[in-house]
PDB file of C-alpha atoms in Angstrom:
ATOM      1  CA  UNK A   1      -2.791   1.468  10.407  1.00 69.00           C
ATOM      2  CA  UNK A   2      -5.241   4.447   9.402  1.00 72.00           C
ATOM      3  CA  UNK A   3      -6.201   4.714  13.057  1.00 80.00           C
ATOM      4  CA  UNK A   4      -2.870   5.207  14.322  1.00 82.00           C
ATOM      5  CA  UNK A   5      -1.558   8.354  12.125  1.00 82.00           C
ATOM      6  CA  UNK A   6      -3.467  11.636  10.915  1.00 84.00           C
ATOM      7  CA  UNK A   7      -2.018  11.153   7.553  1.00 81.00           C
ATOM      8  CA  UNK A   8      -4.418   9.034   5.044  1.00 81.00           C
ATOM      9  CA  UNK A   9      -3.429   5.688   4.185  1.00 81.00           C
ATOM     10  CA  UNK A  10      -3.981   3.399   0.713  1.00 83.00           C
ATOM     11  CA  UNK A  11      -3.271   0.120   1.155  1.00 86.00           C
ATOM     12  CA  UNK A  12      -3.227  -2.192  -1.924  1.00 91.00           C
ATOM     13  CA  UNK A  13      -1.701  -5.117  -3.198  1.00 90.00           C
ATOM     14  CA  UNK A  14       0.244  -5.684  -6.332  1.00 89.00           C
ATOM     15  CA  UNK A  15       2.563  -7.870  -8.346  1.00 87.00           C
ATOM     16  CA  UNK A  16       3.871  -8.543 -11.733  1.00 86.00           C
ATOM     17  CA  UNK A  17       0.415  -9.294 -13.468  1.00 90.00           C
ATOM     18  CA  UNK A  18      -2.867  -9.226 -11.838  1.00 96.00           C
ATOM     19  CA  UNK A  19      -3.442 -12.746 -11.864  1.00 95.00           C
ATOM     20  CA  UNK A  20      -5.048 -14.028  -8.850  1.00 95.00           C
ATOM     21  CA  UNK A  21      -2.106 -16.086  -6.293  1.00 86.00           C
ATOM     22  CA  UNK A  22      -2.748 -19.230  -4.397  1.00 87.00           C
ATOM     23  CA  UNK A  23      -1.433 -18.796  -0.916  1.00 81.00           C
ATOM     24  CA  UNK A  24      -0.142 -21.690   1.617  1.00 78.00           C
ATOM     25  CA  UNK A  25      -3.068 -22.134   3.118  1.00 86.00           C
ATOM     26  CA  UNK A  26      -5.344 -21.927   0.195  1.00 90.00           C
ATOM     27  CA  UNK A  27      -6.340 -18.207  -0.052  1.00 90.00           C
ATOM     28  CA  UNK A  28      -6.784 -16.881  -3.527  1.00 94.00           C
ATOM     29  CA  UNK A  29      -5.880 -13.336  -3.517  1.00 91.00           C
ATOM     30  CA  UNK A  30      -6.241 -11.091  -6.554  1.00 95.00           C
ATOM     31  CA  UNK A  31      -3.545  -8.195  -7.000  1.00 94.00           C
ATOM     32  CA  UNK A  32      -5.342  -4.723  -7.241  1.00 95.00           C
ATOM     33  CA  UNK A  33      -2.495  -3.682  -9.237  1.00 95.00           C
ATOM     34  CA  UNK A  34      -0.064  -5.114 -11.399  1.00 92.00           C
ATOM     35  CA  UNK A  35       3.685  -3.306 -11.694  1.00 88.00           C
ATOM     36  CA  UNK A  36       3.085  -1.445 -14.597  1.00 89.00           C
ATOM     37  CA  UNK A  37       0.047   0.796 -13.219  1.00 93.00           C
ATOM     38  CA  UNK A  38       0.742   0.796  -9.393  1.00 92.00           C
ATOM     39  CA  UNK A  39       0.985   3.963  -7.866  1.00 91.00           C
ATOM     40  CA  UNK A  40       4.346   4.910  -6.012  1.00 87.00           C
ATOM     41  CA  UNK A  41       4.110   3.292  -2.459  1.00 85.00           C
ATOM     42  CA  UNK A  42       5.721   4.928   0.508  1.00 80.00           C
ATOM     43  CA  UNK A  43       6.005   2.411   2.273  1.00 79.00           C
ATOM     44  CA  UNK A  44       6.508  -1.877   0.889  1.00 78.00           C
ATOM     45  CA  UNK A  45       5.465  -4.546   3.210  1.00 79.00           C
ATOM     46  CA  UNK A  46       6.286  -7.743   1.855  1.00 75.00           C
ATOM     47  CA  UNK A  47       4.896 -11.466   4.006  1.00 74.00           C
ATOM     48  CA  UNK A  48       7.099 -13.778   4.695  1.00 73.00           C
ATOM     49  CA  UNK A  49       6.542 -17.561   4.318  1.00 74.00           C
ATOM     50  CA  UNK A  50       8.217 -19.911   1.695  1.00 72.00           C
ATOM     51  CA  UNK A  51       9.025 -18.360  -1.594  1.00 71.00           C
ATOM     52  CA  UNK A  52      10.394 -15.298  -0.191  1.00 76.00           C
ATOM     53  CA  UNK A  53      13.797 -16.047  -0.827  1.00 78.00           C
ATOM     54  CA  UNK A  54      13.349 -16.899  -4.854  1.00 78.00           C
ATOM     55  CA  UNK A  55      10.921 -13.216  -4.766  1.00 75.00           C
ATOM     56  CA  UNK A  56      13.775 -11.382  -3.157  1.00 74.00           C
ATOM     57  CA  UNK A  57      16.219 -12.583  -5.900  1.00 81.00           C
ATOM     58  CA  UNK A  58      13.745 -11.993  -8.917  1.00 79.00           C
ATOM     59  CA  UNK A  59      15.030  -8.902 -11.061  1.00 78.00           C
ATOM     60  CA  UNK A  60      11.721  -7.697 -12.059  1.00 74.00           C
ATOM     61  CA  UNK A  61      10.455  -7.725  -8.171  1.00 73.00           C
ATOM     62  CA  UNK A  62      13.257  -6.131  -6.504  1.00 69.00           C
ATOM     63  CA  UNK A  63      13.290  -3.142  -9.384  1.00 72.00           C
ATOM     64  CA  UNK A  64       9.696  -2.559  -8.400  1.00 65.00           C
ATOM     65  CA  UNK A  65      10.480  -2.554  -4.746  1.00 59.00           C
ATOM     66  CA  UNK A  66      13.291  -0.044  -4.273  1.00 55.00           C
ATOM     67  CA  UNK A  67      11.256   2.890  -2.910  1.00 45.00           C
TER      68      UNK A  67
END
């Protein structure tokens, strides 16, 4: 995205805890930040896939993703 705009982009990932996530397909992914010490995104980009739903409906998700 960087390449496409003159202003500078972060892009991270985060969740409730930093404990690494199994994906689908096997991927391990590590959050860089947990809720508590993320920075305030402009912008929230969240994958689809299964499990969306039951994320969208968790409390503690959906106060951290009102931006």
């Amino acid at each position: 995205a960087a390449r496409y705009t003159e202003h500078d982009l972060s892009a991270y990932t985060v969740s409730r805890t930093r404990a690494s996530v199994l994906g689908a397909s096997g991927l391990v992914m590590t959050p860089t930040y947990a809720f508590s010490a993320a920075p305030q995104p402009d912008a929230l980009f969240v994958p689809g896939g299964s499990g969306v739903e039951r994320l969208v409906r968790d409390r503690k998700t959906a106060s951290h993703s009102q931006v």
